[in-house]
Coordinates of C-alpha atoms in Angstrom, one line a residue:
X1 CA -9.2 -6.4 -15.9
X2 CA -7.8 -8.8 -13.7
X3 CA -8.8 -12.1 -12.9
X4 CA -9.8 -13.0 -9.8
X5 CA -9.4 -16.7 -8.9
X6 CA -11.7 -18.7 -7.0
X7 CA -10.7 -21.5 -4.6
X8 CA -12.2 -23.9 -7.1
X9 CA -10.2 -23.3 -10.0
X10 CA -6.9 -22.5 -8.3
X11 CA -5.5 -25.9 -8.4
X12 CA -6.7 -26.6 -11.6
X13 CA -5.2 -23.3 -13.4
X14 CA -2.0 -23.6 -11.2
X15 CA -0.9 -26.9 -10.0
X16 CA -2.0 -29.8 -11.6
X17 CA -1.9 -28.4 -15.1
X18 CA 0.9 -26.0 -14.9
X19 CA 0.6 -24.1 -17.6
X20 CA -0.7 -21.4 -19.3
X21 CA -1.1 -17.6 -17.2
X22 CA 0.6 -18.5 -13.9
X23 CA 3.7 -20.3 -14.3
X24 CA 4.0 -21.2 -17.6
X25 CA 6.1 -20.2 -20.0
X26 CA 3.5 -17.1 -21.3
X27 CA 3.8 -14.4 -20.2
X28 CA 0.2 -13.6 -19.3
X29 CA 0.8 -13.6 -15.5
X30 CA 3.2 -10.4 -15.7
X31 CA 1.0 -8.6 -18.0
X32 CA -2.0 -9.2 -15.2
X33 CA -0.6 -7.4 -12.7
X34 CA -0.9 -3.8 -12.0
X35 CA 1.9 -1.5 -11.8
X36 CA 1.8 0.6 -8.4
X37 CA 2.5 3.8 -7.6
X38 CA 5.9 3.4 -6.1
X39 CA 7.9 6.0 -4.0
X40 CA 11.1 6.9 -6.2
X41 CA 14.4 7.7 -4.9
X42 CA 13.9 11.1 -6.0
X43 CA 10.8 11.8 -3.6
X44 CA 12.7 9.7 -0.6
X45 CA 16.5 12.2 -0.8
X46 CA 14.8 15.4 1.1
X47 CA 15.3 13.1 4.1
X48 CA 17.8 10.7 3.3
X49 CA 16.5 8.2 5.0
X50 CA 13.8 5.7 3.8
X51 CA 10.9 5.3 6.1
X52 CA 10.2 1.5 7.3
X53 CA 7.8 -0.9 8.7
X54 CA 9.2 -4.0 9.9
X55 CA 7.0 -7.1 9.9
X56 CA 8.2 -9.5 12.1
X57 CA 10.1 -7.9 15.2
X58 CA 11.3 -10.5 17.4
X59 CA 14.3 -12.6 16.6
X60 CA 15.5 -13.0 13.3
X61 CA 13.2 -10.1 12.2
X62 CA 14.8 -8.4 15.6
X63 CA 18.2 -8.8 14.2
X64 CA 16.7 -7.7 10.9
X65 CA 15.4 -4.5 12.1
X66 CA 18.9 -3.5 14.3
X67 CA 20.8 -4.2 11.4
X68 CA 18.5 -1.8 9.3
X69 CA 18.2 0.9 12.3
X70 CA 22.2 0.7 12.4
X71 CA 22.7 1.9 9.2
X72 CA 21.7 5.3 9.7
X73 CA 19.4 5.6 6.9
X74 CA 16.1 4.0 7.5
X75 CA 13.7 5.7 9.6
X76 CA 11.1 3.4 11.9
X77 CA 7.2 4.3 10.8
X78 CA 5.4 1.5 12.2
X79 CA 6.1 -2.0 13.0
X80 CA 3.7 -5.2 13.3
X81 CA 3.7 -8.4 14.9
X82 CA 0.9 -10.7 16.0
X83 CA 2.7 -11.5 19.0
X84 CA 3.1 -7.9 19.7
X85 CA 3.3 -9.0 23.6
X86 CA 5.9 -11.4 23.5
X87 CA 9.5 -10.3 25.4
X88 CA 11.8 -9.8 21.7
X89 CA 9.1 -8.3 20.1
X90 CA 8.4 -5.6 23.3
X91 CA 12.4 -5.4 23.3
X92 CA 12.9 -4.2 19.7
X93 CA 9.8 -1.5 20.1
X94 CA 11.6 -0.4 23.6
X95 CA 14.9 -0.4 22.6
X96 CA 15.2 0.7 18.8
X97 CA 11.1 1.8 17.2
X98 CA 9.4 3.5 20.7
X99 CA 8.0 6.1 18.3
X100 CA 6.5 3.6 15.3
X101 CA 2.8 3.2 15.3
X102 CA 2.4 -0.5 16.3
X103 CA 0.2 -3.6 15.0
X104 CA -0.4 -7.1 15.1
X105 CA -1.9 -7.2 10.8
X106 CA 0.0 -5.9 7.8
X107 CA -3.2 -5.8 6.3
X108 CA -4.6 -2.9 9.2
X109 CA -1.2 -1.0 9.6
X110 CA -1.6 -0.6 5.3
X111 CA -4.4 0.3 5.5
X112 CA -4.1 2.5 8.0
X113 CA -0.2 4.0 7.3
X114 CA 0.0 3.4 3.4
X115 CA 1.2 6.5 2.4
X116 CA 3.6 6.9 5.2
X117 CA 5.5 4.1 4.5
X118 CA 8.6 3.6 1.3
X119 CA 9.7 0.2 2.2
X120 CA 8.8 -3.1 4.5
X121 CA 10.9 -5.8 5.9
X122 CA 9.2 -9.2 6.4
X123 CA 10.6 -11.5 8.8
X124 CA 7.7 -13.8 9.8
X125 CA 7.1 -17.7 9.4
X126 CA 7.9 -19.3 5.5
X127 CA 4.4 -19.5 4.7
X128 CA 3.4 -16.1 5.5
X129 CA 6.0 -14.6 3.4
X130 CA 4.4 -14.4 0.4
X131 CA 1.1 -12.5 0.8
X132 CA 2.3 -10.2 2.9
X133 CA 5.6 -8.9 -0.1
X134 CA 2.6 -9.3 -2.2
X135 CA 0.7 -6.4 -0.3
X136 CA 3.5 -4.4 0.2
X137 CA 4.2 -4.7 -3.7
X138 CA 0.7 -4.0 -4.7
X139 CA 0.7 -0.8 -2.8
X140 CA 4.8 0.1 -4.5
X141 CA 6.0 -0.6 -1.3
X142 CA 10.0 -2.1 -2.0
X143 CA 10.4 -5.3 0.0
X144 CA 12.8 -6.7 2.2
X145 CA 11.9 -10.6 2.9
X146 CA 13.6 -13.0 4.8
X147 CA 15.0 -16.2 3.0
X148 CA 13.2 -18.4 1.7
X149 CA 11.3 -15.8 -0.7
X150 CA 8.4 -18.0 -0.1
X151 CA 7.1 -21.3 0.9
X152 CA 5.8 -22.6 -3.2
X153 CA 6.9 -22.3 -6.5
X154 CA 4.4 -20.8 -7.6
X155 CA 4.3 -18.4 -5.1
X156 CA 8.3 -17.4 -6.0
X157 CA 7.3 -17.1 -9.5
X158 CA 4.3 -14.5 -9.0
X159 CA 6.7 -12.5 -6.6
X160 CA 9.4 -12.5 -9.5
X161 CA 6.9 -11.6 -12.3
X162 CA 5.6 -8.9 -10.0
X163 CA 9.2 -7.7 -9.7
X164 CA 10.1 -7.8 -13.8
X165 CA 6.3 -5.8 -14.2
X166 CA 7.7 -3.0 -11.6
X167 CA 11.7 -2.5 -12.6
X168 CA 11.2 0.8 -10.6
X169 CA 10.6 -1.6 -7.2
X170 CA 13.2 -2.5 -4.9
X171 CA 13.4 -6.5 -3.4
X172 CA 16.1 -8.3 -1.8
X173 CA 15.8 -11.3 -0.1
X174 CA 17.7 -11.9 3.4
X175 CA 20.8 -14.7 2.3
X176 CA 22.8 -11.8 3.9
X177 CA 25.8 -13.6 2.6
X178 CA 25.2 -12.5 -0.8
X179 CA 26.3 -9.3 0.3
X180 CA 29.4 -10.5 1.4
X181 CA 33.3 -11.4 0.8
X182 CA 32.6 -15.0 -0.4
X183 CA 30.2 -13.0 -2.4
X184 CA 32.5 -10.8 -5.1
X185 CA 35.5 -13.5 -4.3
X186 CA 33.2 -16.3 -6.3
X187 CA 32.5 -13.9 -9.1
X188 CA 35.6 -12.6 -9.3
X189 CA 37.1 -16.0 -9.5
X190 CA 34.4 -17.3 -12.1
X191 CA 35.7 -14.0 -14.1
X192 CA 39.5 -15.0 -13.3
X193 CA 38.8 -18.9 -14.7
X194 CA 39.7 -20.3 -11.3
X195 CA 36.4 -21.6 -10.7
X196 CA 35.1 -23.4 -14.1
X197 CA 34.3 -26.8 -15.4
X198 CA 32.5 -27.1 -11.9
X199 CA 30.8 -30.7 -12.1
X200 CA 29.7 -30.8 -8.6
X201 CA 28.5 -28.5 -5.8
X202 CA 28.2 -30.2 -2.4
X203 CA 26.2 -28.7 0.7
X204 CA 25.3 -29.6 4.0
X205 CA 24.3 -28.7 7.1
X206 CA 24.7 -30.8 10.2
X207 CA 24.3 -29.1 13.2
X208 CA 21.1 -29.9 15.5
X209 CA 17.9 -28.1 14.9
X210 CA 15.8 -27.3 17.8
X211 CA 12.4 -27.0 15.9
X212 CA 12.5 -30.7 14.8
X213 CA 12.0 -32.9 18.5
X214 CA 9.1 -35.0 17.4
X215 CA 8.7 -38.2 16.8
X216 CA 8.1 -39.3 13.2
X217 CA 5.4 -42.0 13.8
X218 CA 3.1 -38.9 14.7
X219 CA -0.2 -39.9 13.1
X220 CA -1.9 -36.1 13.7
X221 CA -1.4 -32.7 14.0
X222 CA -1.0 -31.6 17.4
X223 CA -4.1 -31.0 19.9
X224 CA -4.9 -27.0 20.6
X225 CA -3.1 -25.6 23.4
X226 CA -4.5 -22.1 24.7
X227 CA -3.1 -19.3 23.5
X228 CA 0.3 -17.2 24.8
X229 CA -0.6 -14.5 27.2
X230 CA -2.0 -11.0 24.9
X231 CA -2.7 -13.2 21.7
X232 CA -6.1 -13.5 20.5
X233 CA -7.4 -15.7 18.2
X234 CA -7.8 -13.1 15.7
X235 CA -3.6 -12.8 16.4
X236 CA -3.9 -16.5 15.5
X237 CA -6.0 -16.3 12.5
X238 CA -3.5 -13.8 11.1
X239 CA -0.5 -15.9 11.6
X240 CA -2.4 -18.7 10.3
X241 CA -2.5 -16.3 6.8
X242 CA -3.3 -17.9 3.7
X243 CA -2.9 -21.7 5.0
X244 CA -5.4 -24.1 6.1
X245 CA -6.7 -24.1 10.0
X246 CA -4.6 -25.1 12.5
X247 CA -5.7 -25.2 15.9
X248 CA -2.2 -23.6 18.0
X249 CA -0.2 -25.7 19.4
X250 CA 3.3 -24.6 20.8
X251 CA 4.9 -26.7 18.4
X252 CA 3.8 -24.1 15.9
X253 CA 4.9 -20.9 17.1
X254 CA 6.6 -19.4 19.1
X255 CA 9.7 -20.8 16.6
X256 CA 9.1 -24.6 15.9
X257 CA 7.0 -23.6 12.6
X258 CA 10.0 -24.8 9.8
X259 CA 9.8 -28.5 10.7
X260 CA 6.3 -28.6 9.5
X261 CA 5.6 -29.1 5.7
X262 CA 2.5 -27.0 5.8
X263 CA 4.9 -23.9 7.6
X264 CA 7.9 -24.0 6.7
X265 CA 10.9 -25.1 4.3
X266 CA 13.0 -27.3 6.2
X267 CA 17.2 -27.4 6.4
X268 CA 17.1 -27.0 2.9
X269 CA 15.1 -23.3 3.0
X270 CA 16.6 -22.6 6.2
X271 CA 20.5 -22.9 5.1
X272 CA 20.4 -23.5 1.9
X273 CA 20.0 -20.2 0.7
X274 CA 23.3 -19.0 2.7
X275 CA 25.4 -22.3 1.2
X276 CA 24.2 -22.6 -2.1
X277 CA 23.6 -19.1 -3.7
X278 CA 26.7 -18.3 -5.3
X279 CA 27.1 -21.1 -6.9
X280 CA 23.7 -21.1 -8.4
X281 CA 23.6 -17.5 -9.6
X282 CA 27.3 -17.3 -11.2
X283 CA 27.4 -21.2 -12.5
X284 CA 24.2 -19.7 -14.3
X285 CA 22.2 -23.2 -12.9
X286 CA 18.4 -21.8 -12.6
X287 CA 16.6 -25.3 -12.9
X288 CA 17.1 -28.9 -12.1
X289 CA 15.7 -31.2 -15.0
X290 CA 16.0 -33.8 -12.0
X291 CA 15.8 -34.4 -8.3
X292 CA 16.3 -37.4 -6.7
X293 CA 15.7 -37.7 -2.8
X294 CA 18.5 -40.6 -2.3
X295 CA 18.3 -40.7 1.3
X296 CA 15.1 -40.1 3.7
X297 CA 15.3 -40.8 7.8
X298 CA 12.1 -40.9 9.2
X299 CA 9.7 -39.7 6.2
X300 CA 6.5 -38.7 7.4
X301 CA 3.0 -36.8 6.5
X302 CA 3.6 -33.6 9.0
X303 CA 7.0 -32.8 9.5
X304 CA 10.3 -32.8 7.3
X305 CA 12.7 -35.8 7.9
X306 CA 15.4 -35.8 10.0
X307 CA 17.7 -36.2 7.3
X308 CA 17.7 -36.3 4.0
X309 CA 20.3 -36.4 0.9
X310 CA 19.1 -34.4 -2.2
X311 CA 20.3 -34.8 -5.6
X312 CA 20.0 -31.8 -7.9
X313 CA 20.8 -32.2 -11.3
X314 CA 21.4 -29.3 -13.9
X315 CA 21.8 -29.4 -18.3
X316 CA 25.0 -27.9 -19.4
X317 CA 24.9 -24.3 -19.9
X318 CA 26.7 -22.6 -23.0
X319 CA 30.5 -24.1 -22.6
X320 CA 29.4 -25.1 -18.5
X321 CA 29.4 -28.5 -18.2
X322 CA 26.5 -30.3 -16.4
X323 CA 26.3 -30.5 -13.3
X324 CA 25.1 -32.2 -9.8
X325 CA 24.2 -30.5 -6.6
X326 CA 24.2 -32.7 -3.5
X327 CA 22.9 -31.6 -0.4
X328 CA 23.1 -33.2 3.3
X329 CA 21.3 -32.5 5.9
X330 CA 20.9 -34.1 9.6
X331 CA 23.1 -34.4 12.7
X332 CA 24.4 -37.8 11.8
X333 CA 24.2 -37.4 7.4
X334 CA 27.8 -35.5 6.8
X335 CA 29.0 -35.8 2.9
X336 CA 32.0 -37.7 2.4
X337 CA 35.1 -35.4 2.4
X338 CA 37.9 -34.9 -0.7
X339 CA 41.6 -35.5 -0.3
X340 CA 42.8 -32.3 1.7
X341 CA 40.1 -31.3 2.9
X342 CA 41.3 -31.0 6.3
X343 CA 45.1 -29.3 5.2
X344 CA 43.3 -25.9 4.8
X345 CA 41.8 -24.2 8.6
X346 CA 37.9 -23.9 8.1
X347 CA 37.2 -20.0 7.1
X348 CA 34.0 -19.3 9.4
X349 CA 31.7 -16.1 8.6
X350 CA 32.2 -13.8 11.6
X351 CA 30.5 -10.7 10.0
X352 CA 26.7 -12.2 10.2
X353 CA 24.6 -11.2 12.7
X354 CA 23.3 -14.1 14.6
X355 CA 20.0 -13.8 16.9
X356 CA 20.7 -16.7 18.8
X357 CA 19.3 -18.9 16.1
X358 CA 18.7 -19.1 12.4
X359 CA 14.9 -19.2 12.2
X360 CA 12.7 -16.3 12.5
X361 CA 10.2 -15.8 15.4
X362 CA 12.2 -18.1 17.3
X363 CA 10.6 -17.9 20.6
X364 CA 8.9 -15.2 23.2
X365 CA 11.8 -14.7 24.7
X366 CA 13.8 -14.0 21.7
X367 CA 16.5 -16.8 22.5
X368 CA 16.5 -19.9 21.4
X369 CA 16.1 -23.0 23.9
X370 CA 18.8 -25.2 25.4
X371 CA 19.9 -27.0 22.2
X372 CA 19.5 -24.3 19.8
X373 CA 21.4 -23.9 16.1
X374 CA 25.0 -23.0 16.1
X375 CA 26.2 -20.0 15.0
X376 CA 26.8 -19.9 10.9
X377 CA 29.6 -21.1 10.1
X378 CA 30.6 -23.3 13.7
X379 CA 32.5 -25.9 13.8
X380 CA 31.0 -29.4 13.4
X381 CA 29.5 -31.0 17.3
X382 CA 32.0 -32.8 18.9
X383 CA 32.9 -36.1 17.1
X384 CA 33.5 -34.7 13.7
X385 CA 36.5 -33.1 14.6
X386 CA 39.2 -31.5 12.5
X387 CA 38.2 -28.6 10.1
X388 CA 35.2 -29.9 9.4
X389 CA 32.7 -27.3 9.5
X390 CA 29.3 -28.1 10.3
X391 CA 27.2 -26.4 7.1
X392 CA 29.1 -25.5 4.2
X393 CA 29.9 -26.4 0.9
X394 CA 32.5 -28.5 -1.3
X395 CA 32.7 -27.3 -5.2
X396 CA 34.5 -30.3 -7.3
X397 CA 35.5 -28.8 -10.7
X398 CA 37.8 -30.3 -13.8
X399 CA 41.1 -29.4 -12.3
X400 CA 40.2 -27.4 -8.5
X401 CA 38.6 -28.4 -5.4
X402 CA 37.3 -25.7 -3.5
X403 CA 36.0 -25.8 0.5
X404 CA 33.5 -23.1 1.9
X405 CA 31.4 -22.5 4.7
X406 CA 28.1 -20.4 4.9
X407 CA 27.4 -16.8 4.4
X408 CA 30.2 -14.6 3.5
X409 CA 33.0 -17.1 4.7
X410 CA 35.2 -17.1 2.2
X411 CA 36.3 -20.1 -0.5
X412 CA 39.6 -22.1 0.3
X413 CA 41.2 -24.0 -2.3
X414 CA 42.3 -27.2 -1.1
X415 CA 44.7 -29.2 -0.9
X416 CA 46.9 -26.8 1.3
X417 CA 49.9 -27.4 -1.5
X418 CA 47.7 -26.1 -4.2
X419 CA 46.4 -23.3 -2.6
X420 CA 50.0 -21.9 -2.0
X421 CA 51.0 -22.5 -5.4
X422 CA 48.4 -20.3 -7.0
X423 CA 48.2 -17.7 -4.2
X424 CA 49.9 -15.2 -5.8
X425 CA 47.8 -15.4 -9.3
X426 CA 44.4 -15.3 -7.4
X427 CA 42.4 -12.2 -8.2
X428 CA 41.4 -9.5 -6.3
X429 CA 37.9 -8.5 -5.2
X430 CA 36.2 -6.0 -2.8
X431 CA 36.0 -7.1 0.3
X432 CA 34.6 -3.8 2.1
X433 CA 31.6 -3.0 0.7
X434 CA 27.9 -2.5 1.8
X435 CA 26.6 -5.2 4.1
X436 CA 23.2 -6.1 2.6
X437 CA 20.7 -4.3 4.9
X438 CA 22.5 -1.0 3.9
X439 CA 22.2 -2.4 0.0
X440 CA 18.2 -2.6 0.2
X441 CA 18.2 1.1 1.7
X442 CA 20.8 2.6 -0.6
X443 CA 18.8 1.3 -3.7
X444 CA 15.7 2.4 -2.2
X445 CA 18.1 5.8 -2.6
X446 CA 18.9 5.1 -5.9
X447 CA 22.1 4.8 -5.1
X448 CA 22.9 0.7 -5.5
X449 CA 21.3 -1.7 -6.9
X450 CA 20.5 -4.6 -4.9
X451 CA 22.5 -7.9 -4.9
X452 CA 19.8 -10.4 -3.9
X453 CA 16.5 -8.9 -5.9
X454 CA 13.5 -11.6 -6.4
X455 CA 14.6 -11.7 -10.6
X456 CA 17.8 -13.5 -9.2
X457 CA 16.7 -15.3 -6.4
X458 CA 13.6 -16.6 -7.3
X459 CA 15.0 -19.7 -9.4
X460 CA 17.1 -20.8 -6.6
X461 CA 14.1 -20.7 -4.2
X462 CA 12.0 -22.5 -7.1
X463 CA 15.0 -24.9 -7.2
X464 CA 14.2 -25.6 -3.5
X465 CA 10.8 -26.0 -4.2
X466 CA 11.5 -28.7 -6.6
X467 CA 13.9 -30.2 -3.5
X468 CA 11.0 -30.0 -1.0
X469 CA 8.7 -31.8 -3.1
X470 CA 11.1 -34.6 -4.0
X471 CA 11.2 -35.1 -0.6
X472 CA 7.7 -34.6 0.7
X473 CA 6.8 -37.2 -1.8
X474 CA 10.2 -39.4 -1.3
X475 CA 10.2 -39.9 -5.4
X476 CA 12.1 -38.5 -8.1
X477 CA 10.8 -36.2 -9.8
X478 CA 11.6 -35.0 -13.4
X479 CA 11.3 -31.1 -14.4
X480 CA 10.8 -29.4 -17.7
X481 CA 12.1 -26.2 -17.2
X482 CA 10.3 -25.0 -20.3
X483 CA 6.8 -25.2 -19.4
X484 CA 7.5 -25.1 -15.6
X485 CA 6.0 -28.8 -15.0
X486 CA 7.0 -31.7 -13.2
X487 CA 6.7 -34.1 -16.0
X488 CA 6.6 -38.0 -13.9
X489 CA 4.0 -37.5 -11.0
X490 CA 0.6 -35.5 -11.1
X491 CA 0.7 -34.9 -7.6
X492 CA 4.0 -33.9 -7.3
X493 CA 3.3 -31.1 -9.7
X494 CA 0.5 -29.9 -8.1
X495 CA 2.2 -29.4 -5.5
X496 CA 4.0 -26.4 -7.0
X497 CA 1.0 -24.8 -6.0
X498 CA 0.8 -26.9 -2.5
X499 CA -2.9 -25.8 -1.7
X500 CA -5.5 -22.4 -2.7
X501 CA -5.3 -19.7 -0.2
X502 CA -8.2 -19.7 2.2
X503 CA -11.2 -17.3 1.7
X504 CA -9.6 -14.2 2.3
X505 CA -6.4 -14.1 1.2
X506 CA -6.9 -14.8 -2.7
X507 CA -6.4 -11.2 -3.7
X508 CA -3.0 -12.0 -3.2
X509 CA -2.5 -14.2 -6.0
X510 CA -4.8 -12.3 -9.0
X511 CA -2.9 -13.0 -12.4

């Protein structure tokens, strides 16, 4: 029988002590959760197509569900949005689902449509990301979610053990990039030898971000605005999902909800998953045992500074020496460059597609405002100059230095001299195979596995959990990996909890 927990006893069973059925290193959690009845490929091939409701339709979760409605092989059942009314989300109904039953709660269209549906993509704010996989999963529903797989640690590590207690589901998370050239050219260069001995993995990002304008002496959270035209503030209770009351505020939504702590993850959950994930799933890195925020700009209670400098630091692993992560973010907070760095032209990702910025439920409209995010991949603003690219990655090893962008963008080594001189030895790799929206629905299939499922990708978005906290508290914190704690600062390891869901929404997290 499950256990049910109480608002009361959340904290105490999840963040502060850490251990034990949740996220400790038992294994109590996994057993607790039911396995669903899931669609298998089997029942899905009469039609060859896998049918889909898309959670999240304007913007990112618009590009989301063209990309998925390009394929050919997924077939639009219902789709839901709380801002059902706004201009991207009445432009993806009109132009690509007209025929899908339509709703502003996941909750009602399950309900309701259940047995109708095989998979779900979810494409709504951070902090909403993991109750609603969480339904879908508990109905054997396979899951699509846009990156970061959630907004906690412990929220990534129910979603994982949910995964490992239900092989026969399908999840992939959206660092589309992982489906990509740079992709099987990092593997297949870990396999060759060329990259090894790596002692440090640089990446930044430090192109503007619209949904960060405030100022950092803010001393409360915004005053309630009324709501946009055809919301109600039942739409608004839903969006709020599992977290605490917040009156709205445009600040909030439509598309400013990552700068906020209590929303969303940052430049670190919003880039960091399309840098950083190669090099954290075939360096074999999983956790830090440290992370030190070494540079904080404007540190406040409510929103996430406006730049910051993360240290990451890993244990060896079998004959891979240990290793340092630093990430860079702000406009004005570039890493230093290595020798060369600028003989090799910047390799850009050109196969992404881009919905006019990189967060999800960007705006009404569906475009982001004057000022918006670069494309992934662009070159740095104007006073950087040369091939410096404004998010990407350096990757020092023993003998190689290696220069990247985001995405799929390919690895250069650098300098331009050594790169010529090993160009004929370098392996090949596959560079034309399925994009990762056609991944997900093949394996739905049965006919791939997926590249990105929550078993891999839940350590790196645990990793910038650990990151998030570092900096929300501006301390170092230590982590034993072991027991899943961090070992230096009660508060800091409650917050790999951050705070019990509201009355409601606890069903979610049963263990």
């Amino acid at each position: 029988m499950k256990n049910k927990l109480s608002r009361r006893n959340f904290i105490r069973t999840t963040g502060i002590a850490a251990t034990g059925a949740v996220i400790g290193g038992g294994t109590a959690a996994a057993k607790g959760i039911a396995r669903p009845e899931i669609i298998t490929p089997e029942a899905m091939k009469s039609s060859s197509k896998v049918n889909m409701a898309y959670i999240g339709i304007a913007n990112q979760g618009a590009s989301d569900l063209r990309s998925f409605q390009s394929t050919g092989l997924a077939n639009p059942v219902a789709v839901c949005d709380v801002d059902l009314d706004s201009r991207g989300a009445q432009a993806s109904i009109k132009d690509y689902t007209p025929k899908a039953k339509q709703f502003r709660d996941y909750r009602e269209m399950f309900d309701k449509m259940a047995g109708d549906i095989d998979a779900v993509q979810v494409a709504i704010p951070d902090f909403a990301h993991f109750p609603a996989c969480m339904a879908a999963m508990q109905l054997g529903k396979h899951v699509f979610v846009e990156k970061p797989l959630s907004h906690t640690f412990l929220e990534a590590d129910l979603l994982k053990r949910m995964a490992e207690n239900n092989p026969k589901l399908v999840t992939q998370m959206g660092n589309q990039g992982h489906s990509g050239e740079q992709y099987f050219q990092f593997k297949a260069w870990v396999d060759a030898g060329i990259i090894k001995d790596v002692t440090k993995v640089v990446g930044h990002m430090n192109s503007s971000r619209r949904w960060h304008p405030w100022d950092p002496n803010i001393s409360r959270y915004p005053e309630a605005q009324p709501l946009p035209e055809g919301m109600t503030e039942k739409d608004w209770d839903t969006w709020l999902s599992q977290s605490f009351y917040h009156d709205f505020n445009d600040k909030y939504h439509p598309g400013n909800w990552r700068g906020w702590w209590d929303f969303g993850c940052g430049a670190l959950g919003d880039w960091g998953f399309h840098i950083l994930d190669t090099a954290h799933q075939f360096l074999n890195l999983e956790y830090p045992y440290e992370v030190n925020p070494v540079h904080i700009k404007n540190h406040n209670d409510y929103f996430y500074p406006l730049e910051e400098t993360l240290v990451f630091r890993f244990p060896s692993r079998g004959d891979m020496p240990a290793l340092d992560i630093e990430w860079y973010d702000g406009q004005e907070n570039p890493p230093e460059l290595p020798e060369g760095y600028n003989s090799i032209e910047a390799q850009t990702d050109t196969n992404i597609p881009f919905s006019g910025g990189a967060a999800e439920g960007m705006g009404r409209g569906g475009q982001a405002p004057q000022g918006g995010q670069m494309p992934q991949g662009g070159q740095m603003p104007q006073g950087f100059g040369g091939n410096r690219l404004a998010s990407g990655k350096i990757i020092y090893s023993k003998e190689l230095t290696f220069k990247g962008g985001t995405h799929s963008a390919p690895l250069s080594i650098i300098p331009s001299d050594k790169a010529n001189q090993m160009a004929s030895s370098l392996p090949d790799y596959p560079k034309d195979q399925s994009n990762h929206y056609e991944n997900f629905l093949k394996a739905c299939l049965g006919e791939e596995k997926t590249r990105s499922p929550f078993e891999i990708v839940a350590p790196l978005s645990q990793t910038f959990s650990l990151g998030i906290i570092a900096a929300r508290l501006n301390k170092k914190i230590l982590f034993n990996s072991e027991t899943k704690e961090i070992t230096n600062d009660k508060f800091a390891n409650s917050l790999l909890a951050w705070t019990p869901p509201r009355k409601g929404w606890e069903q979610y997290y049963n263990v």
